[in-house]
mmCIF file of C-alpha atoms in Angstrom:
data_model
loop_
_atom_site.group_PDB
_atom_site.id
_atom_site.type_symbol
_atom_site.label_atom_id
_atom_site.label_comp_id
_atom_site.label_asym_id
_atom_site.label_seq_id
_atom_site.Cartn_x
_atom_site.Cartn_y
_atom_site.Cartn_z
ATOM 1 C CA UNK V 15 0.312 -56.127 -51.185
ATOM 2 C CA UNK V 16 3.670 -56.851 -52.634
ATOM 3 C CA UNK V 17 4.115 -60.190 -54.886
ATOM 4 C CA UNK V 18 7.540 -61.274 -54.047
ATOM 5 C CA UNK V 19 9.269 -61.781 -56.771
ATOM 6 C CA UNK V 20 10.145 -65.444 -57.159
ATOM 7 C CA UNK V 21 10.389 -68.133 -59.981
ATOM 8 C CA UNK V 22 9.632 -66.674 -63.227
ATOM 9 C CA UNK V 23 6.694 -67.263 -64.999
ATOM 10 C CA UNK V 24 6.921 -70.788 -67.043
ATOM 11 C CA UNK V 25 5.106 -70.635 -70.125
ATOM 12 C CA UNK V 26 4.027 -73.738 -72.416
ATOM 13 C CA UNK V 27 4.623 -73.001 -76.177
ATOM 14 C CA UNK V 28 3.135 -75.250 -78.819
ATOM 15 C CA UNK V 29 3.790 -75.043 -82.238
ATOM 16 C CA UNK V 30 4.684 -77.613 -85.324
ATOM 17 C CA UNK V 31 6.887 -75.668 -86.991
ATOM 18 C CA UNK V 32 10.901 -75.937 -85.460
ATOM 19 C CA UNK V 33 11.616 -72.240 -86.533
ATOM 20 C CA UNK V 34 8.597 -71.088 -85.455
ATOM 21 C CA UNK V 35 9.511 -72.597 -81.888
ATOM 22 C CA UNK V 36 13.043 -71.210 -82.108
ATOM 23 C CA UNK V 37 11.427 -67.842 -82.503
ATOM 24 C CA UNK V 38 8.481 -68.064 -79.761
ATOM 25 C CA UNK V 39 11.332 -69.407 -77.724
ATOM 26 C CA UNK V 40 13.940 -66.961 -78.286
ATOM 27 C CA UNK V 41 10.818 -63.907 -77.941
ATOM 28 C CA UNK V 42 9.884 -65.552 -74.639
ATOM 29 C CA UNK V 43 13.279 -65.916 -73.417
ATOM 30 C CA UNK V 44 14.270 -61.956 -74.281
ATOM 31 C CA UNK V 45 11.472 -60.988 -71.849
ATOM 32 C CA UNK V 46 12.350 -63.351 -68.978
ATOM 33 C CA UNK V 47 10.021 -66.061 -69.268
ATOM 34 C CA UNK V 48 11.235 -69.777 -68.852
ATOM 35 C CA UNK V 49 9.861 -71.380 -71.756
ATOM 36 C CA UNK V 50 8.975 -75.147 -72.595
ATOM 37 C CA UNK V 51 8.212 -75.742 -76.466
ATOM 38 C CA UNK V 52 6.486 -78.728 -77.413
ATOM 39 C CA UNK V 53 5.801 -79.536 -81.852
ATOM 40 C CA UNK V 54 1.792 -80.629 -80.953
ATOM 41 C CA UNK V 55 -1.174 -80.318 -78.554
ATOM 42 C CA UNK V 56 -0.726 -84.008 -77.504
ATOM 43 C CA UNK V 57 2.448 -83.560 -76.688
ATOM 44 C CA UNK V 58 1.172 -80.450 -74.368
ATOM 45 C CA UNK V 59 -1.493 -82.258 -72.989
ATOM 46 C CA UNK V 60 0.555 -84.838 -71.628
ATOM 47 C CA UNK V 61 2.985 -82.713 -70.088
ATOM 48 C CA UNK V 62 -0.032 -80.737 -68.721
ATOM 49 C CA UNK V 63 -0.744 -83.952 -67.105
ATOM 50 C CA UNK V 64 -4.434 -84.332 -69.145
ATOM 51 C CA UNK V 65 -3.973 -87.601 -70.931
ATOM 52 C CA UNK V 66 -7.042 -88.501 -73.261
ATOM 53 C CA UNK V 67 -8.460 -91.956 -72.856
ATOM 54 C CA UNK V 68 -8.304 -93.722 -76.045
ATOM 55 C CA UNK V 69 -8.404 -97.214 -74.366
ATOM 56 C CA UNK V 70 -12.414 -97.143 -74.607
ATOM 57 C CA UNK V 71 -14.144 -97.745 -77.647
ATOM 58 C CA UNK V 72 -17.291 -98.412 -77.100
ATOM 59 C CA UNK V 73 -18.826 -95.187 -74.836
ATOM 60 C CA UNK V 74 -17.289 -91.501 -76.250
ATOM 61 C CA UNK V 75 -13.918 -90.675 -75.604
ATOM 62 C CA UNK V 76 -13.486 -89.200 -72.207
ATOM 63 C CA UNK V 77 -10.520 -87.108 -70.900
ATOM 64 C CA UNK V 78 -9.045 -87.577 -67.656
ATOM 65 C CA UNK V 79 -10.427 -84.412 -65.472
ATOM 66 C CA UNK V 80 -7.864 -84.378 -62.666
ATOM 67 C CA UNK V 81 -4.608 -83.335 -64.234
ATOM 68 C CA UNK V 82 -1.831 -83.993 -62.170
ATOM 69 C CA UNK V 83 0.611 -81.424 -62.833
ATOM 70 C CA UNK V 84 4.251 -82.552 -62.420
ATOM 71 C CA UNK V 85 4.953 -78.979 -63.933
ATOM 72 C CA UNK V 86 3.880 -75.728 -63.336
ATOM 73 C CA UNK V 87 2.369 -73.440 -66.403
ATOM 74 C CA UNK V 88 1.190 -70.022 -66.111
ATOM 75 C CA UNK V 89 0.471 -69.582 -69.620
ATOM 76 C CA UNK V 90 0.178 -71.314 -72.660
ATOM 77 C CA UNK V 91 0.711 -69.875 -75.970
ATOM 78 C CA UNK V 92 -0.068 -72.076 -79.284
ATOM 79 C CA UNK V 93 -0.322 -72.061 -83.274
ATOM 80 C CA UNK V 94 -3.319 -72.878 -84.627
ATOM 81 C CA UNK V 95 -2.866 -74.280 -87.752
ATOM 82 C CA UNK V 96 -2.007 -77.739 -86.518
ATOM 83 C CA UNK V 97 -1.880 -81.767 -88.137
ATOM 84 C CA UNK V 98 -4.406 -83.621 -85.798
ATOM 85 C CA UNK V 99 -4.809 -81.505 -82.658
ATOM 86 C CA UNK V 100 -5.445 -77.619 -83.727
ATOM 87 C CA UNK V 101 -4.544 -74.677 -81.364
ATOM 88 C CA UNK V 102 -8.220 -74.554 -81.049
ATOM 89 C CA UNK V 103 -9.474 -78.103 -80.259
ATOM 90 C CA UNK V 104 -6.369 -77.649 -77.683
ATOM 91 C CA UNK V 105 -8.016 -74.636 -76.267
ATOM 92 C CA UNK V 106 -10.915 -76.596 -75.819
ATOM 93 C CA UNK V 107 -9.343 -79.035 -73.984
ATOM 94 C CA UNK V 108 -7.465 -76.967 -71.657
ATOM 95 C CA UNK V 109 -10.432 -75.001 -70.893
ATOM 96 C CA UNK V 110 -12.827 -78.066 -70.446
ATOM 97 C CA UNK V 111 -10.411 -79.268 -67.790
ATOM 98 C CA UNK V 112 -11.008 -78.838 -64.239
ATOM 99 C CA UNK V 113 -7.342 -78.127 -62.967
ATOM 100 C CA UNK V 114 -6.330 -76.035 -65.906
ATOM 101 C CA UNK V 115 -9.280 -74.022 -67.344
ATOM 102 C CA UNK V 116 -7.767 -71.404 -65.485
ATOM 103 C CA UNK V 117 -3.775 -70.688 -67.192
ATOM 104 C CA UNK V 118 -4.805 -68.203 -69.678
ATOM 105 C CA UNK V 119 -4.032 -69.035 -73.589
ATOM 106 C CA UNK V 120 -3.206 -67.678 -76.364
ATOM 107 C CA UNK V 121 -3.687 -68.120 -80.115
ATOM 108 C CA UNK V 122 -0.911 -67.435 -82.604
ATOM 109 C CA UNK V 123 -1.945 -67.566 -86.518
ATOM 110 C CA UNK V 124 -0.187 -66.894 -89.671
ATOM 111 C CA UNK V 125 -3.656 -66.189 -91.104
ATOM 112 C CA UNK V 126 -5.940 -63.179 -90.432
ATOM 113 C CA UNK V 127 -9.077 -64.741 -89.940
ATOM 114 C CA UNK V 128 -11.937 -62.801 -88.134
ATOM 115 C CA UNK V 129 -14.235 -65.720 -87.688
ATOM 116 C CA UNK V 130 -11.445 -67.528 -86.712
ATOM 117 C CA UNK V 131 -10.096 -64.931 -84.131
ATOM 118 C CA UNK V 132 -13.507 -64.643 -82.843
ATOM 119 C CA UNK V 133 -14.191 -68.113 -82.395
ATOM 120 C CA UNK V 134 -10.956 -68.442 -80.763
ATOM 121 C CA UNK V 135 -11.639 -65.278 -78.352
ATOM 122 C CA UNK V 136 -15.039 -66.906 -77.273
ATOM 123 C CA UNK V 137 -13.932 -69.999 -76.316
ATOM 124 C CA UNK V 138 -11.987 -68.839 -73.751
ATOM 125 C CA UNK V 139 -8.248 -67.392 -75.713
ATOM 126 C CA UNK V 140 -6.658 -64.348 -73.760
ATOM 127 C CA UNK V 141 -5.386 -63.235 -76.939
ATOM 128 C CA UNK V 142 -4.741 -63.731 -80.707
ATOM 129 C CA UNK V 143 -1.323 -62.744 -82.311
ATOM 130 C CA UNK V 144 -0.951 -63.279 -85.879
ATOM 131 C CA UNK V 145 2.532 -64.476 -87.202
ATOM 132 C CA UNK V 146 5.231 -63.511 -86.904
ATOM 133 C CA UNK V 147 4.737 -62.758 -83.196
ATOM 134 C CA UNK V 148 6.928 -59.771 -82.047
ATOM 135 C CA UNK V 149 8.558 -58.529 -78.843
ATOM 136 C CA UNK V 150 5.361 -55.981 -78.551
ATOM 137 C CA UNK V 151 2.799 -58.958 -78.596
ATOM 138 C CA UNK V 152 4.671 -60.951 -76.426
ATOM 139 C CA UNK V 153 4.549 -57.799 -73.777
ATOM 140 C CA UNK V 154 1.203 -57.879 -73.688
ATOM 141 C CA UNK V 155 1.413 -60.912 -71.662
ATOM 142 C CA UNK V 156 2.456 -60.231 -68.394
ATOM 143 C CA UNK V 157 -1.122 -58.848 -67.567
ATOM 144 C CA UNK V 158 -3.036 -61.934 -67.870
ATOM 145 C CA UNK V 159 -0.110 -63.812 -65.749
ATOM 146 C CA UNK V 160 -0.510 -61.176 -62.880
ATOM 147 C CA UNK V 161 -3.511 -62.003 -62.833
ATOM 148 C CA UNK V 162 -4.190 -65.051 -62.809
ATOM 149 C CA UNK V 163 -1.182 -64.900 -60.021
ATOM 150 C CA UNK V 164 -3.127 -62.786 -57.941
ATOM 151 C CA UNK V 165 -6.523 -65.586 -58.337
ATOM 152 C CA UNK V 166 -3.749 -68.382 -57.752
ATOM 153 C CA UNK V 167 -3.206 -66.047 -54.559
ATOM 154 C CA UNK V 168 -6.720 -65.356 -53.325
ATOM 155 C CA UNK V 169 -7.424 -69.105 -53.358
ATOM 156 C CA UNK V 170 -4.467 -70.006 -51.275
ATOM 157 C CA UNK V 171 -5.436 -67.565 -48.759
ATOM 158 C CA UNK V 172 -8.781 -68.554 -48.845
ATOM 159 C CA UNK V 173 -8.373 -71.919 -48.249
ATOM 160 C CA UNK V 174 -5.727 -71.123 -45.319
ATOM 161 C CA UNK V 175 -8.581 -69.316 -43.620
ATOM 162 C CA UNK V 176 -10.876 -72.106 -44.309
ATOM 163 C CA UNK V 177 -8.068 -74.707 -42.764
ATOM 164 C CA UNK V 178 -7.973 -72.297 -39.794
ATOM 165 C CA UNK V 179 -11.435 -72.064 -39.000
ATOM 166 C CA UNK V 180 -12.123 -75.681 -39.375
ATOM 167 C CA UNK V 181 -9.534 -76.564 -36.975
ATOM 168 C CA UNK V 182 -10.402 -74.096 -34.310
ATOM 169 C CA UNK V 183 -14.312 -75.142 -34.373
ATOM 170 C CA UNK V 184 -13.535 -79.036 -34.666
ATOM 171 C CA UNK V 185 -11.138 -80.013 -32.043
ATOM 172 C CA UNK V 186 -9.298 -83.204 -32.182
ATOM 173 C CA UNK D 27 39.808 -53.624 -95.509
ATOM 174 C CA UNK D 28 40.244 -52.196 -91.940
ATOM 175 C CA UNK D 29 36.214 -53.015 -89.342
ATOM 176 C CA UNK D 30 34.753 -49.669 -90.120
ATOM 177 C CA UNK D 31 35.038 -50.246 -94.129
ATOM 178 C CA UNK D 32 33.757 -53.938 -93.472
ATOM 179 C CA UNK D 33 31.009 -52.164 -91.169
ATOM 180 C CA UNK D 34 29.720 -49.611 -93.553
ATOM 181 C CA UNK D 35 29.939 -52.556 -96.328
ATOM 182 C CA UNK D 36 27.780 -54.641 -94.444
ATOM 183 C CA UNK D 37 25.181 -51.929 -93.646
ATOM 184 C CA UNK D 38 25.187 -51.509 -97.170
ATOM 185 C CA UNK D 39 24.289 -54.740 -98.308
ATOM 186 C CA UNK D 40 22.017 -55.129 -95.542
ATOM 187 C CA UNK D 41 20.272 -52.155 -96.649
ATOM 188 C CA UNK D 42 19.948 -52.893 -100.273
ATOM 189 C CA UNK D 43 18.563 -56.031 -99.575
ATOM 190 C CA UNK D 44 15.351 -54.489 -98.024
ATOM 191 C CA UNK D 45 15.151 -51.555 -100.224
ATOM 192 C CA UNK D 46 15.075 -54.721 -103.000
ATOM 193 C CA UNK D 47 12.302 -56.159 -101.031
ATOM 194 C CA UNK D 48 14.410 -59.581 -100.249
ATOM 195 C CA UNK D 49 14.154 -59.152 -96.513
ATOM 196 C CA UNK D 50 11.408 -57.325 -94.607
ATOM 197 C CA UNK D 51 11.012 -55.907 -90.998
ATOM 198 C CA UNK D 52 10.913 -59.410 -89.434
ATOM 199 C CA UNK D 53 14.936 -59.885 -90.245
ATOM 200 C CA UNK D 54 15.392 -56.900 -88.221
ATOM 201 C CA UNK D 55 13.295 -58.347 -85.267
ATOM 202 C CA UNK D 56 15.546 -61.870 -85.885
ATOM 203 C CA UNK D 57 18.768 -58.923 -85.121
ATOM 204 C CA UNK D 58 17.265 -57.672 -82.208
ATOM 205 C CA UNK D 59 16.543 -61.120 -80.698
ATOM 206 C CA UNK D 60 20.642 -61.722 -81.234
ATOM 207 C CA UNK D 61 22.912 -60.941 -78.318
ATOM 208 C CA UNK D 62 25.924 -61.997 -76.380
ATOM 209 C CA UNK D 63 24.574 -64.844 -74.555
ATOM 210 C CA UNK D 64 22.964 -65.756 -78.613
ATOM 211 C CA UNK D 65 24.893 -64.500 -80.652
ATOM 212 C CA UNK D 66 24.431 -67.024 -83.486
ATOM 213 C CA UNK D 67 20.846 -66.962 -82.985
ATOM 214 C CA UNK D 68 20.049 -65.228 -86.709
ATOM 215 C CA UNK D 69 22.395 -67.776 -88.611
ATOM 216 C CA UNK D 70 21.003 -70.974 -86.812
ATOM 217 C CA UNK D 71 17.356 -69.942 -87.743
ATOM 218 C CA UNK D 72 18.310 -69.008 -91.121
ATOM 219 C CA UNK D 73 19.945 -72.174 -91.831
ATOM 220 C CA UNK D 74 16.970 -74.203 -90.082
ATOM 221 C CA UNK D 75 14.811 -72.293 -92.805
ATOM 222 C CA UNK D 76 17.438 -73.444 -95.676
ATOM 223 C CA UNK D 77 17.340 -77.269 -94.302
ATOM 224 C CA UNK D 78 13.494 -76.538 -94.408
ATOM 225 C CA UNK D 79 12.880 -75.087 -97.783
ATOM 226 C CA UNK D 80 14.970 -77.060 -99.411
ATOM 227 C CA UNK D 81 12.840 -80.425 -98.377
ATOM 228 C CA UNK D 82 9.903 -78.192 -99.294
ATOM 229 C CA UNK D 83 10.653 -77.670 -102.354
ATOM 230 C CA UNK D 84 11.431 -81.154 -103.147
ATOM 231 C CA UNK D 85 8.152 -82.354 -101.706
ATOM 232 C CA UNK D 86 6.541 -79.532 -104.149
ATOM 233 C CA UNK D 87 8.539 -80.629 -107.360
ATOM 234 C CA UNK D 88 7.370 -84.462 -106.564
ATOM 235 C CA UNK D 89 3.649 -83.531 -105.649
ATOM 236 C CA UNK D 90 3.283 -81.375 -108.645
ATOM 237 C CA UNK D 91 4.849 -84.293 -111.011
ATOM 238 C CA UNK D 92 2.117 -87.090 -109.946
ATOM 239 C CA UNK D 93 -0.468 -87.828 -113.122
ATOM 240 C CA UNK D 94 -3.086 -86.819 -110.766
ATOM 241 C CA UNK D 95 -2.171 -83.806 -108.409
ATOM 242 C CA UNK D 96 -3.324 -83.611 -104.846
ATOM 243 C CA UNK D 97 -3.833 -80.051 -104.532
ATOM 244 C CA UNK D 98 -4.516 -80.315 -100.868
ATOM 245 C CA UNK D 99 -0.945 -81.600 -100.143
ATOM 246 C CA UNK D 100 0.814 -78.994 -102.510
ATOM 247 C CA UNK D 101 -1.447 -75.836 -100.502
ATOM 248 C CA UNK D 102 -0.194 -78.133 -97.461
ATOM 249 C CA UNK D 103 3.286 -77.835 -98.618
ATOM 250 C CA UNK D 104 3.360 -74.073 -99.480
ATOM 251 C CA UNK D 105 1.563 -72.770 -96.574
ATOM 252 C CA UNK D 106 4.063 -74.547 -94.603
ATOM 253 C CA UNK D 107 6.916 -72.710 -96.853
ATOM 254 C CA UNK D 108 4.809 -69.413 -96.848
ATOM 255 C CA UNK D 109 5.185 -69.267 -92.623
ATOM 256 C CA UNK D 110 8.593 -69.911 -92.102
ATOM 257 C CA UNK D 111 9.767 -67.594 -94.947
ATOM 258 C CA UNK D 112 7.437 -65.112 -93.654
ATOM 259 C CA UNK D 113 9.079 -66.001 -90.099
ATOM 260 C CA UNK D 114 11.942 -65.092 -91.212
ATOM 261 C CA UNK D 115 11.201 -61.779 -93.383
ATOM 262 C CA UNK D 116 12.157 -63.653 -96.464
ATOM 263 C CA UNK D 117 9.358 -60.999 -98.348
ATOM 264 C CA UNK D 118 10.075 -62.287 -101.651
ATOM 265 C CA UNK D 119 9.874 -65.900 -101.164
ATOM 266 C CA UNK D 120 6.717 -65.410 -99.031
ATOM 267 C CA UNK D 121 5.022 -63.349 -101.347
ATOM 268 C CA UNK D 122 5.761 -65.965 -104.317
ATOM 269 C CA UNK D 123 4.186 -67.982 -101.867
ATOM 270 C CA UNK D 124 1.138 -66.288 -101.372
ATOM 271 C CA UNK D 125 0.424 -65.965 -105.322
ATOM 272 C CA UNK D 126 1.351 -69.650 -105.451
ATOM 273 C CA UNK D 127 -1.786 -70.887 -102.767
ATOM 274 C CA UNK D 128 -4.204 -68.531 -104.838
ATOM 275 C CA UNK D 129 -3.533 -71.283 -107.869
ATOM 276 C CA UNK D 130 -4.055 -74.248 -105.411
ATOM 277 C CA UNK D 131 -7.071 -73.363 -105.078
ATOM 278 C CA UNK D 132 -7.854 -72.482 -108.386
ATOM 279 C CA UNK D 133 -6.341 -76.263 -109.236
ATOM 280 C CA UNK D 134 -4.415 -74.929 -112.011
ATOM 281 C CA UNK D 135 -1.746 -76.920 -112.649
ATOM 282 C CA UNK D 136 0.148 -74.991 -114.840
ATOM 283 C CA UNK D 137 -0.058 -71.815 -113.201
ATOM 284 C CA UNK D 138 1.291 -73.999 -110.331
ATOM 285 C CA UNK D 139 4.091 -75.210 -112.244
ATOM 286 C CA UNK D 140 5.258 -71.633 -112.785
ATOM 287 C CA UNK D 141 4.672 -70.595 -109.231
ATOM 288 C CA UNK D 142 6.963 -73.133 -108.200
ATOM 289 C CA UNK D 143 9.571 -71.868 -110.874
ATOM 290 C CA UNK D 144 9.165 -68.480 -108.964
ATOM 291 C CA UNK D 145 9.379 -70.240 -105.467
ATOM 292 C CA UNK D 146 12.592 -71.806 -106.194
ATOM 293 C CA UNK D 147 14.000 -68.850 -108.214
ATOM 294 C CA UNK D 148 13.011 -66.589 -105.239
ATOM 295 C CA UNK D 149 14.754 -68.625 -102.544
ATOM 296 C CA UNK D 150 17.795 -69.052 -104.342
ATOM 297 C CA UNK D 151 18.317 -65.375 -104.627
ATOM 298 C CA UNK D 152 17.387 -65.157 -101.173
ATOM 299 C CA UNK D 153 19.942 -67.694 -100.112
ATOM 300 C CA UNK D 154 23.057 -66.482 -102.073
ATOM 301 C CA UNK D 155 22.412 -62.927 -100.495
ATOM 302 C CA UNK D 156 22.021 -64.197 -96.995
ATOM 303 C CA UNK D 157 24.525 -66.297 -97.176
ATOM 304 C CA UNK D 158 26.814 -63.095 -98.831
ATOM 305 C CA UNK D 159 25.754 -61.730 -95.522
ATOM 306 C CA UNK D 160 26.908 -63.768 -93.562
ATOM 307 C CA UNK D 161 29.970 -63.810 -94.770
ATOM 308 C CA UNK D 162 30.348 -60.355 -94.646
ATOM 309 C CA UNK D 163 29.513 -60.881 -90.776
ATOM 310 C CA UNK D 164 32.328 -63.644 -90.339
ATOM 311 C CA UNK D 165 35.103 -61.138 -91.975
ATOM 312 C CA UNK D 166 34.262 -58.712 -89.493
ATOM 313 C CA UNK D 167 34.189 -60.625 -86.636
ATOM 314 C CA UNK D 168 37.511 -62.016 -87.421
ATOM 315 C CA UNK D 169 39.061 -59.185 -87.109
ATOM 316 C CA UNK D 170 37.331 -58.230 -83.429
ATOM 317 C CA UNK D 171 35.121 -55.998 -85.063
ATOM 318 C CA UNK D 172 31.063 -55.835 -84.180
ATOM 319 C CA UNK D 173 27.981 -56.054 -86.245
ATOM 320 C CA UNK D 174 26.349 -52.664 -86.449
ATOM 321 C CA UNK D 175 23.085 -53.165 -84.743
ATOM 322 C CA UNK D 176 20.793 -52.307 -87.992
ATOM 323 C CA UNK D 177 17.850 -49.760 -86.675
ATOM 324 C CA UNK D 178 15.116 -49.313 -88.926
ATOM 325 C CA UNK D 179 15.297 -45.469 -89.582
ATOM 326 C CA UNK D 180 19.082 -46.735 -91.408
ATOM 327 C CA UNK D 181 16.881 -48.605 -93.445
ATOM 328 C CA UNK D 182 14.802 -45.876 -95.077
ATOM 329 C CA UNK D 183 11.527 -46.956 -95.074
#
């Protein structure tokens, strides 16, 4: 089973701060990744392709479940401490969403806060580095984009069977 | 001065500026991030962090001057000023920092006051020595020398 070696892996990183985005960036960049860098989690969201509704008032705001991707992401990596939309309410969101629940995510925080990390860790984060990231954290990685590659993988050929079967039972 | 003076010179100062706790282990990761296809990648973030500080510390001296102080926005302020300094292994400045949110909390104002004394006195040092750096770097790239790539064992610590 060899993965040929294509594209590399596109990662989405969020963070408010410009040098801390220079320095995810740069990290990211060292260890082959192509790297988008966005300053908030609306700002992700929208190039994730889930746009909130905020057009309706009257019933609870409701977010739009099929994301259209324009882009690919394989992993998302985000600061926590945010204005408006935290690293964790954008966690949430990812992992609420239909089409994107599964691109793995990760936490960064300047602050060591177990409740925090754990909280974080439940709700669905891969991992938790605490600032300043480093070359070692960001090598820790490439496991949870493998595999989710390989599920990415196991679908397609899944649904190829699928495709296959359905056309040999149901003739046109 | 012919490169390997300017070399040694320059490991020098770099080294004296983390046995002096100005810079801490992060700097060194900045280096090691810094290569031919980035090779101005340590003086662009360090000058992004002297843009940044700068309208910090502004925003601090102004918050900390209102009749009634809103100790939310100062912690606001600092914590943002604690990160990148710590992003950048500025270990004074971030430390000053850390002392500085303990009195936010507390709501002292004058212990705030002083903190912010600290802050600014801390960055400046910070800056001239960078900055000394820096220069240091220029001098021997002029003459078609390299900067030694700094390994922490040269560091002693």
């Amino acid at each position: 089973m060899g993965i040929a070696s294509e594209a590399p892996f596109h990662v989405l990183a969020v963070d408010d701060s410009l040098i801390d985005r220079m320095l995810i960036e740069r990290l990211l960049k060292t260890s082959s990744f192509h790297v988008t860098a966005v300053d908030s989690g609306s700002k992700a969201l929208k190039l994730l392709g889930l746009i909130e509704d905020e057009q309706r008032n009257e019933e609870p705001p409701s977010i739009s479940l099929e994301a259209h991707q324009d882009i690919e992401v394989n992993l998302i990596i985000t600061d926590y401490c945010m204005p408006e939309m935290t690293g964790y309410d954008l966690l949430r969101k990812i992992k609420e969403s239909r089409s994107l629940k599964d691109i793995p995510v990760v936490i960064m925080s300047s602050e060591n806060v177990p409740s925090r990390i754990n909280r974080c860790l439940e709700n669905g984060a891969d991992e938790f580095f605490l600032k300043p990231v480093q070359l070692s954290d960001v090598n820790k990685l490439r496991p949870h984009l493998l595999k989710s590659k390989v599920k990415d993988e196991e679908h397609r050929k899944i649904n190829n069977k699928t495709r296959e079967l359905t056309e040999i039972h149901s003739p046109r | 001065m012919e490169v390997g003076q300017m070399q040694r010179q320059w490991l020098d100062y770099t080294r004296s500026l983390f046995l002096e706790g100005f810079l801490d282990a992060q700097f060194m990761q900045l280096q090691q991030l810094q290569d031919e296809n980035n090779p101005d990648f340590v003086v662009e973030v360090v000058s992004l962090f002297f843009q940044d500080s700068e309208r910090l510390l502004k925003d601090l001296t102004f918050a900390l001057d209102q009749n009634a102080v809103d100790f939310k926005k100062v912690d606001a302020h600092v914590h943002q000023l604690k990160g990148s300094s710590s992003s950048i292994g500025a270990q004074r400045v971030k430390n000053a920092c850390i002392d500085f949110r303990n009195f936010c909390e507390e709501q002292n104002i004058d212990a705030c006051l002083r903190c912010l004394q600290q802050v600014k006195e801390e960055y400046c040092l910070v800056k001239n020595k960078l900055e000394t750096l820096f220069r240091l770097e220029q001098q021997i790239v002029a003459v078609g020398g390299s900067i030694p790539l700094v390994e922490p064992t040269q560091m002693s610590f």
